[in-house]
Coordinates of C-alpha atoms and ligand atoms in Angstrom, one line a residue:
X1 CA -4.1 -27.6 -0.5
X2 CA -5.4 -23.8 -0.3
X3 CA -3.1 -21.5 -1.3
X4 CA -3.3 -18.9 1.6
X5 CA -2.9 -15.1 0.3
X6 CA -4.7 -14.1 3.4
X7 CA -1.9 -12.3 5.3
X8 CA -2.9 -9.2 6.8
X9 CA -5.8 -10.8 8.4
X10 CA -3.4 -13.1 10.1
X11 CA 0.0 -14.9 9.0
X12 CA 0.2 -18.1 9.5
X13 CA 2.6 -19.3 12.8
X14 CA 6.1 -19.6 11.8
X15 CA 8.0 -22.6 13.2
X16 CA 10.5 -20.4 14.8
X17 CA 7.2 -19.0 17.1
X18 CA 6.0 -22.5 17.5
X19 CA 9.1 -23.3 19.1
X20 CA 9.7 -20.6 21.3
X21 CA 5.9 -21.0 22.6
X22 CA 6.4 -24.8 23.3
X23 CA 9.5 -24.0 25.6
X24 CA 7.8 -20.9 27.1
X25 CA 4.7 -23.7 28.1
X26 CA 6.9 -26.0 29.3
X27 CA 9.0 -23.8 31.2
X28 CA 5.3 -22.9 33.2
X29 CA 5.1 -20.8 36.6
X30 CA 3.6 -17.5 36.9
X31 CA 6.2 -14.4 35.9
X32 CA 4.8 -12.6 38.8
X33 CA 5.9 -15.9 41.5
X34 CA 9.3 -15.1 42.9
X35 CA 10.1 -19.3 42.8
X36 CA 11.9 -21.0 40.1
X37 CA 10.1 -21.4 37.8
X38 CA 8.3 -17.9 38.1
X39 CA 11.5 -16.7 37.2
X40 CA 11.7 -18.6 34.7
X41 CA 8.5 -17.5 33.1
X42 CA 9.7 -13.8 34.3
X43 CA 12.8 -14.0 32.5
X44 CA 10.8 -15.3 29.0
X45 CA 9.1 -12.4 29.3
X46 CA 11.7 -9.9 30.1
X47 CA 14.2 -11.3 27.3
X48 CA 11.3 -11.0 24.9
X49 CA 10.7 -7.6 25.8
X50 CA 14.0 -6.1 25.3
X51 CA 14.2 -8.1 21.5
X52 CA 10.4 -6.5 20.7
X53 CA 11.9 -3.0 22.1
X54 CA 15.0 -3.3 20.1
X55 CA 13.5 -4.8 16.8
X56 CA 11.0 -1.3 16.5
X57 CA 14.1 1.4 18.2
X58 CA 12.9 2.3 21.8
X59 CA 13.1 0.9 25.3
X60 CA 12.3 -2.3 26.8
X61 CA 10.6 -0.2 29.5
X62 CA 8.3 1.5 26.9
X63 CA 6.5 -1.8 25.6
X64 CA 3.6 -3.1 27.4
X65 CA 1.9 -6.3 26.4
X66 CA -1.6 -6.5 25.6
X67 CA -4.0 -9.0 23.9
X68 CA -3.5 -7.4 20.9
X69 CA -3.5 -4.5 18.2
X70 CA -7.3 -3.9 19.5
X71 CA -6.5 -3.3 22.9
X72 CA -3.5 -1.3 22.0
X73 CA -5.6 0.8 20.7
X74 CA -8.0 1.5 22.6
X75 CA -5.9 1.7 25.5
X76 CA -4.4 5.3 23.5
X77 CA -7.9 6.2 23.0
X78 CA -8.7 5.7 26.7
X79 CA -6.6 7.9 27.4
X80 CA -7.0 10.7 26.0
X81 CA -10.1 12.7 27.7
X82 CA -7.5 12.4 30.6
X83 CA -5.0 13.7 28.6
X84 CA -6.7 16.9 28.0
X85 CA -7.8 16.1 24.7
X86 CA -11.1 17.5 23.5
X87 CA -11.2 16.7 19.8
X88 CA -9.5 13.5 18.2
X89 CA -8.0 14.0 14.7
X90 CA -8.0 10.1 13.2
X91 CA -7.6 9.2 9.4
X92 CA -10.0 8.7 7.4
X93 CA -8.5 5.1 6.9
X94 CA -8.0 3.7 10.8
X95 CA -9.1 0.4 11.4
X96 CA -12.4 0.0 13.5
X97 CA -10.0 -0.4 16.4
X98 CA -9.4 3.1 16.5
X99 CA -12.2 4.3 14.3
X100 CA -14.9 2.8 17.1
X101 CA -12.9 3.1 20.1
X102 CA -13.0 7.3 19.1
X103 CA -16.3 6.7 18.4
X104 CA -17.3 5.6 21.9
X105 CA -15.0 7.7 23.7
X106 CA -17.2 10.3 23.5
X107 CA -14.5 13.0 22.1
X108 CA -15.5 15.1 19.5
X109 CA -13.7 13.0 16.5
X110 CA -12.3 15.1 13.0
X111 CA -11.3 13.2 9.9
X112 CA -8.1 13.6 8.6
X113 CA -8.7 13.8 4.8
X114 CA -7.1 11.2 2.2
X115 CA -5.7 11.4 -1.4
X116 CA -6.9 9.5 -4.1
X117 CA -3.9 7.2 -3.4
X118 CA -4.9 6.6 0.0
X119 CA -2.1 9.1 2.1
X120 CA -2.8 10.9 4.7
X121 CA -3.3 14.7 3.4
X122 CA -0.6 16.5 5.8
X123 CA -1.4 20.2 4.1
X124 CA -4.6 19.4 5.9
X125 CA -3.2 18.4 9.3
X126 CA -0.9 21.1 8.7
X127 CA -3.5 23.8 8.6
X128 CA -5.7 22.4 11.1
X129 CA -3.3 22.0 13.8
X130 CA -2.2 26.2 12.9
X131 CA -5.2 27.3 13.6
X132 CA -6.3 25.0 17.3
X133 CA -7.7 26.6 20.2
X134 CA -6.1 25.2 23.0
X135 CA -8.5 26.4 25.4
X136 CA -11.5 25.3 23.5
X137 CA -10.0 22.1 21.8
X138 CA -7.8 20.9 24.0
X139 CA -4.8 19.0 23.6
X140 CA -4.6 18.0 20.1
X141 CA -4.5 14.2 19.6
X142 CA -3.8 12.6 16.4
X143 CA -4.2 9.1 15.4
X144 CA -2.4 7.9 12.0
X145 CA -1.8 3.9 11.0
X146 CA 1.5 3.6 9.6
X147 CA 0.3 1.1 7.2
X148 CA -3.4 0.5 5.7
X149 CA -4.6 -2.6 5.7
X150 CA -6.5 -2.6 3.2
X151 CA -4.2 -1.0 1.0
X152 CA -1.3 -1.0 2.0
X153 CA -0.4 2.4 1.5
X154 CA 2.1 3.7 3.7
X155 CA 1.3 6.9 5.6
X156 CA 3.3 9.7 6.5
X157 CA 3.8 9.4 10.0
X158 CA 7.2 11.3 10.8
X159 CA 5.8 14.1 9.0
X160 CA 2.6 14.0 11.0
X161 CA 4.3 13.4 13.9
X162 CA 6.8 16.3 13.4
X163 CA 3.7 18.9 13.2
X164 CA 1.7 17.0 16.0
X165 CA 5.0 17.9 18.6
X166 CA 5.2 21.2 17.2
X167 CA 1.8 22.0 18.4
X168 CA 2.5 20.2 21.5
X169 CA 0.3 17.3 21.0
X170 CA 0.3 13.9 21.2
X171 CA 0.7 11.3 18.3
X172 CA -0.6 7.8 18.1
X173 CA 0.4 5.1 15.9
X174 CA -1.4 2.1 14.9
X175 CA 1.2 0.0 13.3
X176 CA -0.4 -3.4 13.3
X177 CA 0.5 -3.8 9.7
X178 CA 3.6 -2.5 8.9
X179 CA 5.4 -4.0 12.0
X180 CA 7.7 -7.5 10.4
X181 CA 6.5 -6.0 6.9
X182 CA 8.7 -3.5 6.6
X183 CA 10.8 -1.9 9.1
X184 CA 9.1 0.8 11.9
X185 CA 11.5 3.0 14.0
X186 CA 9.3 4.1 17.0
X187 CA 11.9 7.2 17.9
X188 CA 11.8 8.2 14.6
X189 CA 8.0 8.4 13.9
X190 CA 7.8 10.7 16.6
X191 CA 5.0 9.1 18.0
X192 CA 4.1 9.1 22.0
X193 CA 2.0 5.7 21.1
X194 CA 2.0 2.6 19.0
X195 CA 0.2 -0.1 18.9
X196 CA 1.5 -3.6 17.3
X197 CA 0.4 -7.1 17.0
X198 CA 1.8 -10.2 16.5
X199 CA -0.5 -12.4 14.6
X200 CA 0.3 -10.2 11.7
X201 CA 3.7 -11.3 11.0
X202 CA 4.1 -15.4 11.8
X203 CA 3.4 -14.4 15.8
X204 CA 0.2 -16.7 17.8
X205 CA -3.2 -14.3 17.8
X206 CA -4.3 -12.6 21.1
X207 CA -0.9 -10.8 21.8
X208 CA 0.2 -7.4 20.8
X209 CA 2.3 -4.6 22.4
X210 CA 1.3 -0.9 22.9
X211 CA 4.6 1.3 22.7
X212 CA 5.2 4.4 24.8
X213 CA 7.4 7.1 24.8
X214 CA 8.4 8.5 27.8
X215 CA 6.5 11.4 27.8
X216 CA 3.8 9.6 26.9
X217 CA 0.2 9.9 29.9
X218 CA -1.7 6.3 29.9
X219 CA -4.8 6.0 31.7
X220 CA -5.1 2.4 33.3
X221 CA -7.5 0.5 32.2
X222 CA -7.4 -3.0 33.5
X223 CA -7.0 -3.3 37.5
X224 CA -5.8 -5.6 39.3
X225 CA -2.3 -7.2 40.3
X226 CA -0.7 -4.4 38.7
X227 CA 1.8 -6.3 35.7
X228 CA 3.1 -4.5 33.4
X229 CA 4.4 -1.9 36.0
X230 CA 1.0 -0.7 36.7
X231 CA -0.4 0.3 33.0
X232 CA -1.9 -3.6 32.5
X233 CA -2.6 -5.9 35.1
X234 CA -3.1 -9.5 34.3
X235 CA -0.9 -12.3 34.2
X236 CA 1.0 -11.9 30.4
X237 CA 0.7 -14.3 28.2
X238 CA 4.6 -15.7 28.6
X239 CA 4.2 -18.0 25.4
X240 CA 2.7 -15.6 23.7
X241 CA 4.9 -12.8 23.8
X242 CA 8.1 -15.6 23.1
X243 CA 6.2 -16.4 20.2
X244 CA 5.5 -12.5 19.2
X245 CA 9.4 -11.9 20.0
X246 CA 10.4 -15.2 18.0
X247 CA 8.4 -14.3 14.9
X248 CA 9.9 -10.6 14.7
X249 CA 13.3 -12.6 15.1
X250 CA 12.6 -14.6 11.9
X251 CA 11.9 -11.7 9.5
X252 CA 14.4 -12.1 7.0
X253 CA 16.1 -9.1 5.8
X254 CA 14.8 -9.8 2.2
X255 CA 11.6 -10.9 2.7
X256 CA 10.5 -7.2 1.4
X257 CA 12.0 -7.4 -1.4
X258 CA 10.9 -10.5 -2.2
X259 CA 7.6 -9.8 -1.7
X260 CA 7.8 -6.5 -3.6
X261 CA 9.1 -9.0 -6.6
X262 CA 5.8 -11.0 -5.9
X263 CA 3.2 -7.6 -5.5
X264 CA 4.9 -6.5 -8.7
X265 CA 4.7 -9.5 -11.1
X266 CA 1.0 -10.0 -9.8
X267 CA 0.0 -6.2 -10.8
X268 CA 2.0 -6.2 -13.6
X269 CA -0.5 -9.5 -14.7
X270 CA -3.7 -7.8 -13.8
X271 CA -3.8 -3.9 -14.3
X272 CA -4.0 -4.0 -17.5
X273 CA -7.1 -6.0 -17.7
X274 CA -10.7 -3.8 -19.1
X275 CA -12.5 -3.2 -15.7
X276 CA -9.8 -3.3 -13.2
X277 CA -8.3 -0.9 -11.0
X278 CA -5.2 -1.0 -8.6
X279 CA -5.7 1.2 -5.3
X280 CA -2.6 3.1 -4.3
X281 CA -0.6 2.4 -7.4
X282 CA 0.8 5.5 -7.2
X283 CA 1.6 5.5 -3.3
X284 CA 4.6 3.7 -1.5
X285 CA 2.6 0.4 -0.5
X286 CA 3.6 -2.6 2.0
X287 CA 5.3 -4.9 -0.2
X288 CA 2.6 -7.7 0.0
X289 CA -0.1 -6.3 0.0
X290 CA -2.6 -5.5 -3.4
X291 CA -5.5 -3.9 -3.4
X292 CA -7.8 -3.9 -6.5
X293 CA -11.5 -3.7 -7.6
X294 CA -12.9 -5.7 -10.7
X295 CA -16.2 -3.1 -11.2
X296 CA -19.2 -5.0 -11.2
X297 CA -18.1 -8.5 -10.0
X298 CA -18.5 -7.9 -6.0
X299 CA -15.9 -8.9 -3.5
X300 CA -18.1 -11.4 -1.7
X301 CA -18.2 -13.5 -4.8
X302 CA -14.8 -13.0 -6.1
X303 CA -13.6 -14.3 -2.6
X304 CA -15.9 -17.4 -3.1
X305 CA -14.8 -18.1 -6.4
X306 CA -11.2 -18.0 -5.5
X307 CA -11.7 -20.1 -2.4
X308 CA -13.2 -22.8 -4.3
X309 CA -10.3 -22.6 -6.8
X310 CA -8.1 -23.2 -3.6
X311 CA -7.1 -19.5 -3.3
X312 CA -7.4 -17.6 0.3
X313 CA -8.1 -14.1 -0.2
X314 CA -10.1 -11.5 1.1
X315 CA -12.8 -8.6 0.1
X316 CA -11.2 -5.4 0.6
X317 CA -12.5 -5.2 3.9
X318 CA -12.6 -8.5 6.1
X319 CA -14.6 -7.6 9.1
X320 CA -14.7 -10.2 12.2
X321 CA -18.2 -11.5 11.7
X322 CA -17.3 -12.9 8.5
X323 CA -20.0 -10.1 6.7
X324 CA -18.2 -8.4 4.0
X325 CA -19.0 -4.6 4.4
X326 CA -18.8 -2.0 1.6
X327 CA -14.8 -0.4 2.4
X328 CA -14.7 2.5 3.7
X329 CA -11.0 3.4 2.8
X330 CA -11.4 2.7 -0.6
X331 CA -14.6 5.4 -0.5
X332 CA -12.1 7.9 1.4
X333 CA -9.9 7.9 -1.8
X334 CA -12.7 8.2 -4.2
X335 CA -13.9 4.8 -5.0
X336 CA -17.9 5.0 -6.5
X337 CA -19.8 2.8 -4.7
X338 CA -19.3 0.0 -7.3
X339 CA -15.7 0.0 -6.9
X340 CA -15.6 0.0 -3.6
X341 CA -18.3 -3.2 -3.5
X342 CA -15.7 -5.1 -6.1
X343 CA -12.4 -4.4 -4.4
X344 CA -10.1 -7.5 -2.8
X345 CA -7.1 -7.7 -1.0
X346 CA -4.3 -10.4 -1.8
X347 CA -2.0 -10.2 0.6
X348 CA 1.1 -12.5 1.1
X349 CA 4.2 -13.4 3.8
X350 CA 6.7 -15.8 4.2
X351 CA 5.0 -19.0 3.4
X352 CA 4.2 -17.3 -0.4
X353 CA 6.1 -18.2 -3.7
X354 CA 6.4 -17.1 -7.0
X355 CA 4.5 -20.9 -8.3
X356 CA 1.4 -19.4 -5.7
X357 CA 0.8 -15.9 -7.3
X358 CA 1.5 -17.4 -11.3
X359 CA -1.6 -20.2 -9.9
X360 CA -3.4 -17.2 -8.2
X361 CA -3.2 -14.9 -11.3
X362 CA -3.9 -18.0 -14.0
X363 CA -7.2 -19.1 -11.7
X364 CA -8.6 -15.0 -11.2
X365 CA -7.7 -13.6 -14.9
X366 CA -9.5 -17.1 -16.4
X367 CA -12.6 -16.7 -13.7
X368 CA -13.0 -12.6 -14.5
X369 CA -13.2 -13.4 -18.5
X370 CA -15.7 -16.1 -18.1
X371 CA -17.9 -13.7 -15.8
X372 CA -16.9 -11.0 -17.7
X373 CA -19.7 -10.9 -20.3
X374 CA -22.1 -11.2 -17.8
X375 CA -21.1 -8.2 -15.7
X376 CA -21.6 -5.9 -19.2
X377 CA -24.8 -7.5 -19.8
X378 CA -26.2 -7.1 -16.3
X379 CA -24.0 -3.7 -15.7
Ligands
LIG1 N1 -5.1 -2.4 13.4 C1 -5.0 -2.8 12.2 C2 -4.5 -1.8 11.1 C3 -5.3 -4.1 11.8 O1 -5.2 -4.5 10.5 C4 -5.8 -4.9 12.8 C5 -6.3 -6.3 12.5 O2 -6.7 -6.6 11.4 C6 -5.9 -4.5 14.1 C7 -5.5 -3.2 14.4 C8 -6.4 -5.3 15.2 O3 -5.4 -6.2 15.7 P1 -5.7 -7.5 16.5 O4 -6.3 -8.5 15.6 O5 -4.4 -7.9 17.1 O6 -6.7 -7.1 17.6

């Protein structure tokens, strides 16, 4: 059987959510149905809200449930023209989620720099948001993930946030990976917007929660029956959002630890190899999550070598039509072109064991030293 070290692209269902989704089907009716069993559903719902808003620190009126990280996203980015915003400030490192949905808002977009080891550069942000022209750049609006995917790497969102509500802006949040990884305190980033999903941490795919603080304008972008008090109509997705509650409910308190153990052994077994490098050694990182590049064998191949060992990794950047394309966060912290072309991500959860990572290492070190020569010669 495949040894799956795939998690930030999706971690596998845990029972717990498997459960709470079968009752949540069974239970049927329409939330929105004032009969029986739409209260039913309605109370599902309403009971899974209030664990989701107490498991990240904020209300249970602040969460609203979307289809997932992508369209908590975009819903921020929606809304900011409305907002007053005239510039966006994103990372250099957002997902596509945010990266695109800037992209097509038609906002002037700015790039807020990285280090080497992949964290956001907040002398920059600092100095940039000191000198903004209100009147000619609008409200400022920063976008920061709390965790890269790629990476890792663990950004400095209260700081960001701190200067962002100096300068009376407003401060969004991606936290698709860090959310059930380690913990994320929405009060205490200091964000007006987050956006979380729950296929990331044992939860069913197509659910995810956008977080708002009160203060916080949304621009509606779905009408219709008005759910979600207005800011996303559609029926919700009852079992879905059991399941996302469910799986936030079975983080263990030491599964970071563990999996810091794990991410520790595993780079302890490959940095020192000739050729490889570790990206965001130096950084506070996810604790399952490792990023390296193995110059001159490319991540496409690597990933096809593993999978036929029975190993499920990824390249460094797993993009949804399956195409691997060159990573564009590793090239924000310096990567050459050939680094960034060799770099994969093993990432591990909750169904990952020391026995997996030993049998990972054993298979990748014994792969790279047969292809090894043949990189120099070629290289
Ligand atoms: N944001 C980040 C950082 C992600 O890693 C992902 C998924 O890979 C998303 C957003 C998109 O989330 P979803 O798959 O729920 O749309």
């Amino acid at each position: 059987m495949t040894v799956y070290l795939d998690h930030n692209a999706t971690s596998p269902l845990r029972s717990q959510t498997r459960e709470a989704m079968v009752r949540a089907y069974d239970a049927g009716g329409n939330p929105s149905s004032v009969h029986g069993p739409g209260r039913a559903a309605r109370a599902i719902v309403e009971t899974a809200r209030a664990a989701i808003a107490k498991h990240f620190v904020t209300r249970a009126e602040d969460v609203v449930f979307t289809s997932g990280g992508t369209e908590a996203n975009n819903l921020v980015i929606a809304s900011a023209r409305a907002a007053g915003a005239k510039r966006l400030i994103i990372s250099a490192i957002e997902h596509d989620a945010v990266r695109d949905a800037a992209t097509a808002s038609g906002i002037q977009v700015e790039i807020l720099p990285v280090t080497p080891d992949g964290v956001a550069d907040i002398v920059w942000l600092e100095n940039r948001l000191t000198g903004w022209d209100r009147d000619a750049d609008g409200t400022p609006f920063v976008a920061l993930m709390a965790a890269n995917n790629e990476t890792g790497v663990v950004q400095p969102v209260e700081a960001a946030g701190r200067l962002v509500r100096e300068a009376e802006g407003l401060f969004h949040v991606d936290a698709v990976q860090m959310a059930g990884k380690i913990a994320f305190d929405f009060a205490g980033s200091l964000a007006h917007y987050a956006a979380l999903s729950a296929h990331k941490c044992g939860g069913p795919q197509g659910v995810g929660a956008l977080l708002l603080a009160c203060d916080a304008p949304l621009s509606r972008q779905m009408h219709g029956g008005g759910q979600e008090t207005g800011r996303r109509s559609g029926t919700e997705n009852v079992a879905g959002i059991a399941g996302f509650a469910a799986a936030l409910e079975a983080v263990e308190a030491d599964d970071a630890a563990r999996m810091a153990a794990l991410r520790d052994a595993l780079q302890l077994r490959l940095e020192s190899l000739e050729g490889v490098r570790i990206w965001g050694a130096g950084a506070d990182r996810l604790p399952n999550t490792l990023c390296l590049s193995a110059e001159g064998w490319a991540a496409e191949i690597q990933v096809i070598a593993m999978d036929l060992a029975g190993f499920a990794i990824s390249a460094g950047s797993a993009c949804s039509s399956g195409k691997v394309k060159k990573s564009r966060v590793l090239e924000a912290m310096g990567a050459s072109e050939a680094q960034a072309a060799s770099a994969i991500r093993i990432s591990f959860g909750w169904t990952s064991t020391q026995d997996d990572l030993d049998r990972f290492a054993d298979a990748w070190i014994r792969e790279y030293a047969r292809i090894r020569p043949r990189l120099a010669a070629t290289g």
